């Protein structure tokens, strides 16, 4: 756990679809028409109206984010962002991943979101090395918070203990230094 200004940042092992936050972030693909992993879980939990709204959005470029309602989810909104596919690191993957976190937080601010949960974007089938992805996630969120004092809670939702340990390490490194 780490506190920056008014905002508590924490990591948890949890299914992101169960979280009672204003917005959950979806690690989507450019079509925004559903997929596997966390994307599939979010669409299953939200119900078919989510896909109907996504069909009106004309997709989303890598590194960008778009907002929808949360439908049957406990979260009011879903922020769909498209992480980069890892291709060795020389194709701007790191800056595109950082852009996902920044654009998601911009969407959140536009919707007056006070609490938000992120999955480990690009760390599944998109194969981004998780240690580096978690560093980028934590640093980008911390940097963006100084521009957005209205956010009160950020949750990094982890699928397993190994991912949780990465976030805990990054958060405690910044808490102590
Ligand atoms: P990407 O295509 O961006 O790599 P994935 O959905 O394949 O996205 O994986 C992103 C991360 O989300 C992985 O760490 C995966 O273990 C995790 N994940 C999958 N389902 C859930 C869920 N229901 N809640 C939280 N995290 C999840």
PDB file of C-alpha atoms and ligand atoms in Angstrom:
ATOM      1  CA  UNK A   1       0.000   0.000   0.000  1.00  0.00           C
ATOM      2  CA  UNK A   2       1.172   3.492  -0.835  1.00  0.00           C
ATOM      3  CA  UNK A   3      -0.482   6.861  -0.294  1.00  0.00           C
ATOM      4  CA  UNK A   4       0.130   9.743  -2.689  1.00  0.00           C
ATOM      5  CA  UNK A   5      -1.716  12.896  -1.642  1.00  0.00           C
ATOM      6  CA  UNK A   6      -5.379  11.850  -1.211  1.00  0.00           C
ATOM      7  CA  UNK A   7      -4.974   8.586  -3.070  1.00  0.00           C
ATOM      8  CA  UNK A   8      -4.432   5.082  -1.715  1.00  0.00           C
ATOM      9  CA  UNK A   9      -2.675   2.749  -4.152  1.00  0.00           C
ATOM     10  CA  UNK A  10      -2.873  -0.952  -3.394  1.00  0.00           C
ATOM     11  CA  UNK A  11      -2.384  -4.344  -5.022  1.00  0.00           C
ATOM     12  CA  UNK A  12      -4.653  -7.339  -4.409  1.00  0.00           C
ATOM     13  CA  UNK A  13      -5.124 -10.837  -5.738  1.00  0.00           C
ATOM     14  CA  UNK A  14      -8.697 -10.500  -6.942  1.00  0.00           C
ATOM     15  CA  UNK A  15     -10.950 -11.092  -9.919  1.00  0.00           C
ATOM     16  CA  UNK A  16     -11.262  -7.538 -11.252  1.00  0.00           C
ATOM     17  CA  UNK A  17     -14.878  -8.143 -12.293  1.00  0.00           C
ATOM     18  CA  UNK A  18     -15.935  -8.404  -8.630  1.00  0.00           C
ATOM     19  CA  UNK A  19     -14.561  -5.052  -7.498  1.00  0.00           C
ATOM     20  CA  UNK A  20     -16.876  -2.297  -6.258  1.00  0.00           C
ATOM     21  CA  UNK A  21     -15.024   0.643  -7.745  1.00  0.00           C
ATOM     22  CA  UNK A  22     -16.180   3.469  -9.996  1.00  0.00           C
ATOM     23  CA  UNK A  23     -14.275   2.049 -12.978  1.00  0.00           C
ATOM     24  CA  UNK A  24     -12.397  -1.090 -13.926  1.00  0.00           C
ATOM     25  CA  UNK A  25      -9.913  -1.060 -16.778  1.00  0.00           C
ATOM     26  CA  UNK A  26     -10.141  -3.712 -19.475  1.00  0.00           C
ATOM     27  CA  UNK A  27      -7.042  -5.016 -21.285  1.00  0.00           C
ATOM     28  CA  UNK A  28      -8.867  -5.102 -24.612  1.00  0.00           C
ATOM     29  CA  UNK A  29      -7.759  -5.529 -28.217  1.00  0.00           C
ATOM     30  CA  UNK A  30      -8.055  -2.928 -30.987  1.00  0.00           C
ATOM     31  CA  UNK A  31     -11.447  -4.226 -32.137  1.00  0.00           C
ATOM     32  CA  UNK A  32     -12.994  -3.706 -28.671  1.00  0.00           C
ATOM     33  CA  UNK A  33     -15.256  -6.616 -29.594  1.00  0.00           C
ATOM     34  CA  UNK A  34     -14.168  -8.972 -26.835  1.00  0.00           C
ATOM     35  CA  UNK A  35     -11.439 -11.560 -26.476  1.00  0.00           C
ATOM     36  CA  UNK A  36      -9.909 -13.925 -23.951  1.00  0.00           C
ATOM     37  CA  UNK A  37      -8.290 -13.309 -20.574  1.00  0.00           C
ATOM     38  CA  UNK A  38      -9.537 -10.405 -18.547  1.00  0.00           C
ATOM     39  CA  UNK A  39     -11.448  -9.043 -21.572  1.00  0.00           C
ATOM     40  CA  UNK A  40     -13.545 -12.221 -21.795  1.00  0.00           C
ATOM     41  CA  UNK A  41     -14.152 -12.220 -18.044  1.00  0.00           C
ATOM     42  CA  UNK A  42     -15.332  -8.582 -18.114  1.00  0.00           C
ATOM     43  CA  UNK A  43     -17.713  -9.157 -21.026  1.00  0.00           C
ATOM     44  CA  UNK A  44     -19.138 -12.297 -19.377  1.00  0.00           C
ATOM     45  CA  UNK A  45     -19.729 -10.488 -16.107  1.00  0.00           C
ATOM     46  CA  UNK A  46     -21.087  -7.267 -17.671  1.00  0.00           C
ATOM     47  CA  UNK A  47     -23.506  -9.034 -20.032  1.00  0.00           C
ATOM     48  CA  UNK A  48     -24.321  -8.475 -23.727  1.00  0.00           C
ATOM     49  CA  UNK A  49     -25.113  -4.765 -23.439  1.00  0.00           C
ATOM     50  CA  UNK A  50     -21.389  -4.094 -23.001  1.00  0.00           C
ATOM     51  CA  UNK A  51     -20.631  -5.617 -26.397  1.00  0.00           C
ATOM     52  CA  UNK A  52     -23.455  -3.598 -27.936  1.00  0.00           C
ATOM     53  CA  UNK A  53     -21.945  -0.362 -26.636  1.00  0.00           C
ATOM     54  CA  UNK A  54     -18.438  -1.439 -27.721  1.00  0.00           C
ATOM     55  CA  UNK A  55     -19.747  -2.026 -31.253  1.00  0.00           C
ATOM     56  CA  UNK A  56     -20.536   1.697 -31.504  1.00  0.00           C
ATOM     57  CA  UNK A  57     -16.971   2.804 -30.644  1.00  0.00           C
ATOM     58  CA  UNK A  58     -15.134   1.891 -33.887  1.00  0.00           C
ATOM     59  CA  UNK A  59     -12.318   0.163 -32.029  1.00  0.00           C
ATOM     60  CA  UNK A  60      -9.406   1.730 -30.196  1.00  0.00           C
ATOM     61  CA  UNK A  61      -5.749   2.249 -31.198  1.00  0.00           C
ATOM     62  CA  UNK A  62      -2.966   0.660 -29.160  1.00  0.00           C
ATOM     63  CA  UNK A  63      -2.038   2.916 -26.236  1.00  0.00           C
ATOM     64  CA  UNK A  64      -5.406   4.693 -26.157  1.00  0.00           C
ATOM     65  CA  UNK A  65      -8.535   4.160 -24.006  1.00  0.00           C
ATOM     66  CA  UNK A  66     -12.319   4.470 -24.321  1.00  0.00           C
ATOM     67  CA  UNK A  67     -15.059   4.548 -21.706  1.00  0.00           C
ATOM     68  CA  UNK A  68     -18.311   2.561 -21.502  1.00  0.00           C
ATOM     69  CA  UNK A  69     -20.868   1.796 -18.833  1.00  0.00           C
ATOM     70  CA  UNK A  70     -20.351  -1.218 -16.573  1.00  0.00           C
ATOM     71  CA  UNK A  71     -23.837  -2.761 -17.025  1.00  0.00           C
ATOM     72  CA  UNK A  72     -24.120  -5.827 -14.728  1.00  0.00           C
ATOM     73  CA  UNK A  73     -20.711  -5.258 -13.156  1.00  0.00           C
ATOM     74  CA  UNK A  74     -20.495  -3.727  -9.703  1.00  0.00           C
ATOM     75  CA  UNK A  75     -18.262  -1.080 -11.344  1.00  0.00           C
ATOM     76  CA  UNK A  76     -20.129   1.870 -12.903  1.00  0.00           C
ATOM     77  CA  UNK A  77     -17.766   2.164 -15.852  1.00  0.00           C
ATOM     78  CA  UNK A  78     -15.364   0.089 -17.918  1.00  0.00           C
ATOM     79  CA  UNK A  79     -12.351   1.840 -19.402  1.00  0.00           C
ATOM     80  CA  UNK A  80     -11.148  -0.200 -22.373  1.00  0.00           C
ATOM     81  CA  UNK A  81      -7.474   0.231 -23.178  1.00  0.00           C
ATOM     82  CA  UNK A  82      -5.325  -1.601 -25.692  1.00  0.00           C
ATOM     83  CA  UNK A  83      -1.893  -2.660 -24.522  1.00  0.00           C
ATOM     84  CA  UNK A  84       1.002  -3.307 -26.900  1.00  0.00           C
ATOM     85  CA  UNK A  85       1.866  -6.830 -28.007  1.00  0.00           C
ATOM     86  CA  UNK A  86       5.441  -7.513 -26.817  1.00  0.00           C
ATOM     87  CA  UNK A  87       7.757  -7.814 -29.809  1.00  0.00           C
ATOM     88  CA  UNK A  88      11.165  -7.685 -28.168  1.00  0.00           C
ATOM     89  CA  UNK A  89      11.001  -4.149 -26.810  1.00  0.00           C
ATOM     90  CA  UNK A  90      12.170  -2.075 -29.774  1.00  0.00           C
ATOM     91  CA  UNK A  91       8.707  -1.247 -31.087  1.00  0.00           C
ATOM     92  CA  UNK A  92       7.786   1.375 -28.521  1.00  0.00           C
ATOM     93  CA  UNK A  93       6.152  -1.185 -26.259  1.00  0.00           C
ATOM     94  CA  UNK A  94       7.190   0.608 -23.049  1.00  0.00           C
ATOM     95  CA  UNK A  95       5.849   4.019 -24.078  1.00  0.00           C
ATOM     96  CA  UNK A  96       2.659   2.485 -25.471  1.00  0.00           C
ATOM     97  CA  UNK A  97       2.076   0.669 -22.195  1.00  0.00           C
ATOM     98  CA  UNK A  98       2.636   3.889 -20.219  1.00  0.00           C
ATOM     99  CA  UNK A  99       0.199   5.605 -22.569  1.00  0.00           C
ATOM    100  CA  UNK A 100      -2.475   2.986 -21.681  1.00  0.00           C
ATOM    101  CA  UNK A 101      -2.255   3.968 -18.017  1.00  0.00           C
ATOM    102  CA  UNK A 102      -2.227   7.714 -18.764  1.00  0.00           C
ATOM    103  CA  UNK A 103      -5.148   7.565 -21.213  1.00  0.00           C
ATOM    104  CA  UNK A 104      -7.150   5.358 -18.838  1.00  0.00           C
ATOM    105  CA  UNK A 105      -6.671   7.907 -16.063  1.00  0.00           C
ATOM    106  CA  UNK A 106      -7.703  10.717 -18.433  1.00  0.00           C
ATOM    107  CA  UNK A 107     -10.929   8.818 -19.207  1.00  0.00           C
ATOM    108  CA  UNK A 108     -11.421   8.307 -15.501  1.00  0.00           C
ATOM    109  CA  UNK A 109     -11.022  11.982 -14.768  1.00  0.00           C
ATOM    110  CA  UNK A 110     -13.480  12.925 -17.533  1.00  0.00           C
ATOM    111  CA  UNK A 111     -16.053  10.613 -15.897  1.00  0.00           C
ATOM    112  CA  UNK A 112     -15.352  11.943 -12.369  1.00  0.00           C
ATOM    113  CA  UNK A 113     -14.126   8.516 -11.266  1.00  0.00           C
ATOM    114  CA  UNK A 114     -12.773   8.410  -7.717  1.00  0.00           C
ATOM    115  CA  UNK A 115     -11.772   4.747  -7.574  1.00  0.00           C
ATOM    116  CA  UNK A 116     -10.280   2.639 -10.357  1.00  0.00           C
ATOM    117  CA  UNK A 117      -8.850  -0.857 -10.763  1.00  0.00           C
ATOM    118  CA  UNK A 118      -6.277  -1.925 -13.344  1.00  0.00           C
ATOM    119  CA  UNK A 119      -5.364  -5.435 -14.482  1.00  0.00           C
ATOM    120  CA  UNK A 120      -1.765  -6.145 -15.491  1.00  0.00           C
ATOM    121  CA  UNK A 121      -2.219  -4.768 -19.017  1.00  0.00           C
ATOM    122  CA  UNK A 122      -0.284  -6.693 -21.722  1.00  0.00           C
ATOM    123  CA  UNK A 123       1.003  -9.285 -19.207  1.00  0.00           C
ATOM    124  CA  UNK A 124      -1.145 -12.136 -20.501  1.00  0.00           C
ATOM    125  CA  UNK A 125      -1.363 -13.223 -24.127  1.00  0.00           C
ATOM    126  CA  UNK A 126       0.425 -10.017 -25.184  1.00  0.00           C
ATOM    127  CA  UNK A 127       3.561 -11.361 -23.364  1.00  0.00           C
ATOM    128  CA  UNK A 128       4.996  -8.094 -21.971  1.00  0.00           C
ATOM    129  CA  UNK A 129       7.724  -9.034 -19.432  1.00  0.00           C
ATOM    130  CA  UNK A 130       5.852  -8.628 -16.145  1.00  0.00           C
ATOM    131  CA  UNK A 131       8.646  -7.089 -14.036  1.00  0.00           C
ATOM    132  CA  UNK A 132       9.038  -4.245 -16.504  1.00  0.00           C
ATOM    133  CA  UNK A 133       5.288  -3.889 -17.078  1.00  0.00           C
ATOM    134  CA  UNK A 134       4.646  -3.530 -13.333  1.00  0.00           C
ATOM    135  CA  UNK A 135       7.368  -0.857 -12.977  1.00  0.00           C
ATOM    136  CA  UNK A 136       5.763   1.104 -15.812  1.00  0.00           C
ATOM    137  CA  UNK A 137       2.274   0.676 -14.338  1.00  0.00           C
ATOM    138  CA  UNK A 138       3.242   1.900 -10.868  1.00  0.00           C
ATOM    139  CA  UNK A 139       5.438   4.797 -12.028  1.00  0.00           C
ATOM    140  CA  UNK A 140       2.958   6.060 -14.633  1.00  0.00           C
ATOM    141  CA  UNK A 141       0.070   5.993 -12.172  1.00  0.00           C
ATOM    142  CA  UNK A 142       2.098   7.823  -9.515  1.00  0.00           C
ATOM    143  CA  UNK A 143       3.182  10.468 -12.029  1.00  0.00           C
ATOM    144  CA  UNK A 144      -0.387  10.976 -13.260  1.00  0.00           C
ATOM    145  CA  UNK A 145      -1.769  11.352  -9.741  1.00  0.00           C
ATOM    146  CA  UNK A 146      -0.033  14.656  -9.202  1.00  0.00           C
ATOM    147  CA  UNK A 147      -2.125  16.031 -12.087  1.00  0.00           C
ATOM    148  CA  UNK A 148      -5.312  14.422 -10.778  1.00  0.00           C
ATOM    149  CA  UNK A 149      -5.938  15.079  -7.089  1.00  0.00           C
ATOM    150  CA  UNK A 150      -9.570  13.875  -7.341  1.00  0.00           C
ATOM    151  CA  UNK A 151      -8.653  10.181  -7.468  1.00  0.00           C
ATOM    152  CA  UNK A 152      -8.962   8.468  -4.059  1.00  0.00           C
ATOM    153  CA  UNK A 153      -8.196   4.821  -4.718  1.00  0.00           C
ATOM    154  CA  UNK A 154      -6.219   2.817  -7.281  1.00  0.00           C
ATOM    155  CA  UNK A 155      -6.251  -0.989  -7.142  1.00  0.00           C
ATOM    156  CA  UNK A 156      -3.850  -3.147  -9.124  1.00  0.00           C
ATOM    157  CA  UNK A 157      -5.848  -6.358  -9.515  1.00  0.00           C
ATOM    158  CA  UNK A 158      -3.559  -9.370  -9.794  1.00  0.00           C
ATOM    159  CA  UNK A 159      -4.448 -12.805 -11.011  1.00  0.00           C
ATOM    160  CA  UNK A 160      -1.924 -14.595  -8.800  1.00  0.00           C
ATOM    161  CA  UNK A 161       0.566 -14.221  -5.948  1.00  0.00           C
ATOM    162  CA  UNK A 162       3.576 -13.879  -8.259  1.00  0.00           C
ATOM    163  CA  UNK A 163       2.036 -10.795  -9.843  1.00  0.00           C
ATOM    164  CA  UNK A 164       1.029  -9.423  -6.447  1.00  0.00           C
ATOM    165  CA  UNK A 165       4.654  -9.741  -5.257  1.00  0.00           C
ATOM    166  CA  UNK A 166       5.820  -7.593  -8.185  1.00  0.00           C
ATOM    167  CA  UNK A 167       3.399  -4.772  -7.344  1.00  0.00           C
ATOM    168  CA  UNK A 168       4.174  -4.998  -3.619  1.00  0.00           C
ATOM    169  CA  UNK A 169       7.878  -4.657  -4.403  1.00  0.00           C
ATOM    170  CA  UNK A 170       7.374  -1.584  -6.595  1.00  0.00           C
ATOM    171  CA  UNK A 171       4.945   0.073  -4.183  1.00  0.00           C
ATOM    172  CA  UNK A 172       7.126  -0.465  -1.129  1.00  0.00           C
ATOM    173  CA  UNK A 173      10.236   0.736  -2.975  1.00  0.00           C
ATOM    174  CA  UNK A 174       8.448   4.032  -3.583  1.00  0.00           C
ATOM    175  CA  UNK A 175       7.007   4.211  -0.074  1.00  0.00           C
ATOM    176  CA  UNK A 176      10.475   4.020   1.442  1.00  0.00           C
ATOM    177  CA  UNK A 177      12.244   6.189  -1.017  1.00  0.00           C
TER     178      UNK A 177
HETATM  179  P1  LIG B   1      -3.308  -8.858 -22.574  1.00  0.00           P
HETATM  180  O1  LIG B   1      -3.923  -9.311 -23.873  1.00  0.00           O
HETATM  181  O2  LIG B   1      -3.274  -7.348 -22.454  1.00  0.00           O
HETATM  182  O3  LIG B   1      -1.990  -9.508 -22.311  1.00  0.00           O
HETATM  183  P2  LIG B   1      -4.728 -10.691 -20.765  1.00  0.00           P
HETATM  184  O4  LIG B   1      -6.178 -10.623 -20.436  1.00  0.00           O
HETATM  185  O5  LIG B   1      -4.262 -11.867 -21.561  1.00  0.00           O
HETATM  186  O6  LIG B   1      -4.373  -9.283 -21.467  1.00  0.00           O
HETATM  187  O7  LIG B   1      -3.885 -10.623 -19.412  1.00  0.00           O
HETATM  188  C1  LIG B   1      -3.693  -9.467 -18.669  1.00  0.00           C
HETATM  189  C2  LIG B   1      -3.523  -9.820 -17.214  1.00  0.00           C
HETATM  190  O8  LIG B   1      -4.815  -9.970 -16.612  1.00  0.00           O
HETATM  191  C3  LIG B   1      -2.772 -11.139 -16.941  1.00  0.00           C
HETATM  192  O9  LIG B   1      -1.866 -10.931 -15.860  1.00  0.00           O
HETATM  193  C4  LIG B   1      -3.896 -12.089 -16.528  1.00  0.00           C
HETATM  194  O10 LIG B   1      -3.427 -13.099 -15.649  1.00  0.00           O
HETATM  195  C5  LIG B   1      -4.835 -11.142 -15.808  1.00  0.00           C
HETATM  196  N1  LIG B   1      -6.251 -11.546 -15.662  1.00  0.00           N
HETATM  197  C6  LIG B   1      -6.972 -12.418 -16.397  1.00  0.00           C
HETATM  198  N2  LIG B   1      -8.246 -12.486 -15.950  1.00  0.00           N
HETATM  199  C7  LIG B   1      -8.331 -11.615 -14.890  1.00  0.00           C
HETATM  200  C8  LIG B   1      -9.368 -11.210 -13.988  1.00  0.00           C
HETATM  201  N3  LIG B   1     -10.610 -11.718 -14.075  1.00  0.00           N
HETATM  202  N4  LIG B   1      -9.069 -10.288 -13.025  1.00  0.00           N
HETATM  203  C9  LIG B   1      -7.831  -9.749 -12.930  1.00  0.00           C
HETATM  204  N5  LIG B   1      -6.812 -10.091 -13.745  1.00  0.00           N
HETATM  205  C10 LIG B   1      -7.049 -11.012 -14.715  1.00  0.00           C
END
